[in-house]
Tab-separated table of C-alpha atoms in Angstrom:
chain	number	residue	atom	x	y	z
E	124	UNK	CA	162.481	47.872	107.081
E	125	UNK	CA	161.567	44.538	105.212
E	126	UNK	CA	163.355	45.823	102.561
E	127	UNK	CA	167.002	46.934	104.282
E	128	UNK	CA	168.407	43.088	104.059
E	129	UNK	CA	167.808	43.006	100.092
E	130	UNK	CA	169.216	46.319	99.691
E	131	UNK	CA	172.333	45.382	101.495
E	132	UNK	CA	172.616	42.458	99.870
E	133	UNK	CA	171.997	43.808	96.113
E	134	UNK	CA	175.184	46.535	97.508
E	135	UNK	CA	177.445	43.605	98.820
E	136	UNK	CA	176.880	42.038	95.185
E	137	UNK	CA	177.320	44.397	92.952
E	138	UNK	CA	178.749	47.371	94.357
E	139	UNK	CA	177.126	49.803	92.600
E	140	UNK	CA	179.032	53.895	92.322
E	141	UNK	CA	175.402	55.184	92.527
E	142	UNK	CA	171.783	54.579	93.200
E	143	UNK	CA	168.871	55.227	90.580
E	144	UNK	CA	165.928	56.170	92.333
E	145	UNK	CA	162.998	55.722	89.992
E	146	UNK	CA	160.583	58.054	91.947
E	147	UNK	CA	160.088	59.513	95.506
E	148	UNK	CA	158.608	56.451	96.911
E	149	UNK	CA	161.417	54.320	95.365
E	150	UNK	CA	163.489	56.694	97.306
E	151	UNK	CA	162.043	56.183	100.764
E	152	UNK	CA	163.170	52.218	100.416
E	153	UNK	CA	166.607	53.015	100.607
E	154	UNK	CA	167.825	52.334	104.176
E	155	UNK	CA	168.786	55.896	105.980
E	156	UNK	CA	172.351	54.897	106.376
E	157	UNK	CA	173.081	54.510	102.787
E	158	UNK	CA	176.258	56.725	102.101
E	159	UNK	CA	175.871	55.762	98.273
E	160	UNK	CA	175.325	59.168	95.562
E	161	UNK	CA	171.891	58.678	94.811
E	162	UNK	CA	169.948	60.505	91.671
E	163	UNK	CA	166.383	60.685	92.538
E	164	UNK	CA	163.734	61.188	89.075
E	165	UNK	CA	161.352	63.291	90.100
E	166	UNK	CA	158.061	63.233	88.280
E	167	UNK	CA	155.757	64.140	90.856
E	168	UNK	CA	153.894	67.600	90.801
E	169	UNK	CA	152.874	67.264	94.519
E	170	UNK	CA	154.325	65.529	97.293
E	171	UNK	CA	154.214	66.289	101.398
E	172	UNK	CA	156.628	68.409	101.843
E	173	UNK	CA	157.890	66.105	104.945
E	174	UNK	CA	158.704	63.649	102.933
E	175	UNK	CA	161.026	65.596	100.551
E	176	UNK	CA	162.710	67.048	103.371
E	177	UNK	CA	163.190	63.524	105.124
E	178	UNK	CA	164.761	62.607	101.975
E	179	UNK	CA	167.219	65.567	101.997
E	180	UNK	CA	168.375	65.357	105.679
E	181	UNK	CA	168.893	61.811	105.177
E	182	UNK	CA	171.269	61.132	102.533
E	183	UNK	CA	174.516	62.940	102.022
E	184	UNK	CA	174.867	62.779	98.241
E	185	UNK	CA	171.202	63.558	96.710
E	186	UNK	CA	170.878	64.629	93.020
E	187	UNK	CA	167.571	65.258	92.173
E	188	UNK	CA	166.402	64.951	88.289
E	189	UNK	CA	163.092	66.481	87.818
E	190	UNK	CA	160.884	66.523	84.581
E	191	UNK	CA	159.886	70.006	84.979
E	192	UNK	CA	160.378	73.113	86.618
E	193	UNK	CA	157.313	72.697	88.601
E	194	UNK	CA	158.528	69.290	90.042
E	195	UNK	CA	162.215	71.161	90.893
E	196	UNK	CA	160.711	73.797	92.939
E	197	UNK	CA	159.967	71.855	95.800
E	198	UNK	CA	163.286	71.226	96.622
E	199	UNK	CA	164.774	74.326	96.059
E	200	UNK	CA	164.312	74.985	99.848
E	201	UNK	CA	166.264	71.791	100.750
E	202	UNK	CA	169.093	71.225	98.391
E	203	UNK	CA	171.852	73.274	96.573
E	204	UNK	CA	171.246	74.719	92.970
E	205	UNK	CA	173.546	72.502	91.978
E	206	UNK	CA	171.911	69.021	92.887
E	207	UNK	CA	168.676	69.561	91.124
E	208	UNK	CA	168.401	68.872	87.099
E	209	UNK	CA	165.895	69.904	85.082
E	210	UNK	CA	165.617	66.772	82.331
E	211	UNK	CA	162.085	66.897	80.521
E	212	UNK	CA	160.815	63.618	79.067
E	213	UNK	CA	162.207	61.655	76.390
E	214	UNK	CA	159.489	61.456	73.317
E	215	UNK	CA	159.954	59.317	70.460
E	216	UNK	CA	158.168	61.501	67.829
E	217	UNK	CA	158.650	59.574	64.787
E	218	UNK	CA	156.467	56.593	66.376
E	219	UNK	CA	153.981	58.780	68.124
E	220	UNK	CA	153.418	60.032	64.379
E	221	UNK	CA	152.829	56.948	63.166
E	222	UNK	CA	150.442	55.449	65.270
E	223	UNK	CA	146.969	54.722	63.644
E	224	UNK	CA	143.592	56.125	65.125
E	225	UNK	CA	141.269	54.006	67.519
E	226	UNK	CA	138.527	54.748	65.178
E	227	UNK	CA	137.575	55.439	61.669
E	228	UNK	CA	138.338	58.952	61.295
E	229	UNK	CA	134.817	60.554	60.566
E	230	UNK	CA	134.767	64.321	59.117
E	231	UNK	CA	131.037	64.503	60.296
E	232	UNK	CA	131.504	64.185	63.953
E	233	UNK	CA	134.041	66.276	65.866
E	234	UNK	CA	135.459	64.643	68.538
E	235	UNK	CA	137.093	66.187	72.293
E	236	UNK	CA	139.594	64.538	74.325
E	237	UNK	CA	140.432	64.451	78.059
E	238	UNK	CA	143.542	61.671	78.813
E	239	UNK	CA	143.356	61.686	82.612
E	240	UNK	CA	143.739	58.842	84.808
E	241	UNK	CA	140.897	59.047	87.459
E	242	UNK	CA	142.084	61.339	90.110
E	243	UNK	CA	140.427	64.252	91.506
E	244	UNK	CA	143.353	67.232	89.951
E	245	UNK	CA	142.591	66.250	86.794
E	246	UNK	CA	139.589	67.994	86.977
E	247	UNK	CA	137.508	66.096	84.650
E	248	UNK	CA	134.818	68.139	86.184
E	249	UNK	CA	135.899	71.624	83.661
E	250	UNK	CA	135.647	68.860	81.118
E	251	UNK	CA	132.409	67.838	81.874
E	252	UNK	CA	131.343	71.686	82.096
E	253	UNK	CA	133.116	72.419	79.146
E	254	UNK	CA	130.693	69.940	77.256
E	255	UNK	CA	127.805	71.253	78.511
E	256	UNK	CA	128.311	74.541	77.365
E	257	UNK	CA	129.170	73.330	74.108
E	258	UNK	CA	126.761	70.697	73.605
E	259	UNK	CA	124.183	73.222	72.474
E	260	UNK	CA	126.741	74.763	69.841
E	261	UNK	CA	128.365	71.484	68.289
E	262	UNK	CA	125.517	68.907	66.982
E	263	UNK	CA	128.054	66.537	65.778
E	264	UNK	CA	130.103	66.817	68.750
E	265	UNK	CA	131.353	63.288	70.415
E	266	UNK	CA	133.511	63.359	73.758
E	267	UNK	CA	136.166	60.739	75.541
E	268	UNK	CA	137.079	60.727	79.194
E	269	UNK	CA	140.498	58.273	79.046
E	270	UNK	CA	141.913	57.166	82.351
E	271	UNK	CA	142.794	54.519	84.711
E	272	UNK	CA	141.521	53.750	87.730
E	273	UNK	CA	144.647	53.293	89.698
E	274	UNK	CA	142.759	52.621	93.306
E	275	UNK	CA	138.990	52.830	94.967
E	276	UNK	CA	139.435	56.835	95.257
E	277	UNK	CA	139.316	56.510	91.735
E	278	UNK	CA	136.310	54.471	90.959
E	279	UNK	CA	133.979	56.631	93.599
E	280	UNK	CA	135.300	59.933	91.538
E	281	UNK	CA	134.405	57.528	87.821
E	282	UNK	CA	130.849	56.941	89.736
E	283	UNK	CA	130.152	60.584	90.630
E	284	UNK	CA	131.615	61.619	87.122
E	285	UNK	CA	129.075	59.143	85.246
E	286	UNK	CA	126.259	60.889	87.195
E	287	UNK	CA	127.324	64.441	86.951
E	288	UNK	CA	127.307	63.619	83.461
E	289	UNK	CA	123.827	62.283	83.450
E	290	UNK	CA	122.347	65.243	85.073
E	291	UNK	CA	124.357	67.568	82.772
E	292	UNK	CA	122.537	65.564	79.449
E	293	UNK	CA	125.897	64.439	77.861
E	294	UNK	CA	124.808	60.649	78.189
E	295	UNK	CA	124.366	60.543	74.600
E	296	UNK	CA	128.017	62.330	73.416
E	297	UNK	CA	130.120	61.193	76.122
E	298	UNK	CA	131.996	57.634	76.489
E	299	UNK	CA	134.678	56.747	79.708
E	300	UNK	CA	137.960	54.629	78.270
E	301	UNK	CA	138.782	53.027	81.452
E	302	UNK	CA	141.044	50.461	79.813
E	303	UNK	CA	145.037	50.353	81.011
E	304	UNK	CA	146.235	50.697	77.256
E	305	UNK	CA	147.793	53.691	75.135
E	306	UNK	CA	145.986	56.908	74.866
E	307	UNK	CA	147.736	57.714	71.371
E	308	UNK	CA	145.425	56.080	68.837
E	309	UNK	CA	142.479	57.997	71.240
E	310	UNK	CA	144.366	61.040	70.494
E	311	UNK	CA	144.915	60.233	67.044
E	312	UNK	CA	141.344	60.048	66.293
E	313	UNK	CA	140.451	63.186	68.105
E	314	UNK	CA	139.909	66.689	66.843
E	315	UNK	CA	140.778	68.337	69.867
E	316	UNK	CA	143.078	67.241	73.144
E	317	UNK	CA	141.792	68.913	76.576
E	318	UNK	CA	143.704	68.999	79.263
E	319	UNK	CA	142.220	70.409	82.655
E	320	UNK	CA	144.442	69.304	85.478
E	321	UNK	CA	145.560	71.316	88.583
E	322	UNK	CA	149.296	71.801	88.813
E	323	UNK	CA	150.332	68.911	85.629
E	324	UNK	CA	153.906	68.264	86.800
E	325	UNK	CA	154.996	67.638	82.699
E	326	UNK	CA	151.556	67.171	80.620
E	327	UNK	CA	153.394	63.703	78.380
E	328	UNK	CA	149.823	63.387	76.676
E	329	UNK	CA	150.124	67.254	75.143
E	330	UNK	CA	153.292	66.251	73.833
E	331	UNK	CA	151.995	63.268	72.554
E	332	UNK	CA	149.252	65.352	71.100
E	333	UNK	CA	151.312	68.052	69.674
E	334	UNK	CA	153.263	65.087	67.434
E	335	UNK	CA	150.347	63.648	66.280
E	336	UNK	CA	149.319	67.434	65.034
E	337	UNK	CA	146.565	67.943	67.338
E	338	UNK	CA	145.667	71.217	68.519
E	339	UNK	CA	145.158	71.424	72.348
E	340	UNK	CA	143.133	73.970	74.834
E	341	UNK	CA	145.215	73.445	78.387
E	342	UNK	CA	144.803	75.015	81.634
E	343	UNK	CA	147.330	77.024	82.707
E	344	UNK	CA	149.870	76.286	85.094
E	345	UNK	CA	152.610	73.643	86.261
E	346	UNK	CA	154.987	72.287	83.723
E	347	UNK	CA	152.901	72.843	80.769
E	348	UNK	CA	154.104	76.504	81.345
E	349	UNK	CA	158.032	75.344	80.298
E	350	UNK	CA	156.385	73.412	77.254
């Protein structure tokens, strides 16, 4: 509601022929009786499903571009065929390529990598299990957890992962990259990119890993299927 007289105002100024929401929540600013087209970018796996249907009864003219299929499907219930897009992300490949490793790379130590920003369907727990199992196999192995910590959800689950970790032995092979910088030259020093999430709407650091010729073990299910 604080936000209605700015959005009339930025319309009075510079009469815009549509509206560019950057995400769902960007979308729930716009005042209900905006009779603007408005294309929605849709990069979110899971969302209530009140909320996408608030934003389909409310405005008239709602085009919905989604990164994958996965991210479409929830408003196939709610909207014609023929307002929801299906526009993967943009990768620039040649620079991904390019980009140096965070380390020396060593051929004596084999490294694993999870990129997942600390939320709880990531499932850094298979990742932690995963290490565990292989710990005993791989002498030279050496692990990193990357992420951000976006809120305080996030630091309890970066507490109870450091502990889980403790009791599982993997003190000694496993490091947490909390820092709110690039993943690639993480990934470009790793042997191996793991990705364990629940539902990934896209799975951008896959990609990422792919162009910087890393093989990766993913769990099934969500975008990376249409990858």
């Amino acid at each position: 509601r604080r936000f209605d007289p700015l959005f009339d105002k930025t319309v009075a100024d510079f009469q815009p022929a549509i509206i560019h929401a950057n995400c769902i929540r960007s979308a729930l600013l716009i005042p209900s009786d905006c009779r603007l087209p408005i294309l929605l970018h849709d990069r979110d796996g899971a969302f209530p499903f009140f909320i996408t249907r608030l934003l389909a009864n409310r405005f008239q003219n709602l085009h919905i571009v989604a990164i994958s299929p996965l991210v479409a499907d929830k408003w196939r219930s709610l909207l014609p065929d023929d307002c929801i897009h299906i526009v993967p992300n943009g990768f620039d490949l040649n620079a991904i390529a390019a980009v140096p490793p965070a380390m020396k790379n060593d051929s004596a130590m084999f490294r694993l990598l999870q990129i997942a920003d600390f939320s709880p369907w990531k499932r850094h727990d298979r990742f932690l299990s995963l290490l565990a199992k292989l710990k005993p196999q791989i002498s030279n192995m050496k692990a990193v957890i990357k992420g951000r910590i976006r809120d305080q959800q996030g630091e309890r689950l970066l507490n109870d992962l450091k502990q889980t970790a403790s009791k599982l032995g993997l003190d000694d092979i496993l490091t947490f990259n909390t820092a709110d910088e690039s993943a690639l030259p993480e990934i470009a020093a790793a042997d191996v990119v793991v990705s364990c999430s629940d539902g990934e709407p896209f799975g951008r650091t896959i990609v990422e890993a792919l162009a910087l010729g890393k093989p990766v073990a993913a769990c099934r299910g969500g975008g990376l299927d249409a990858l």
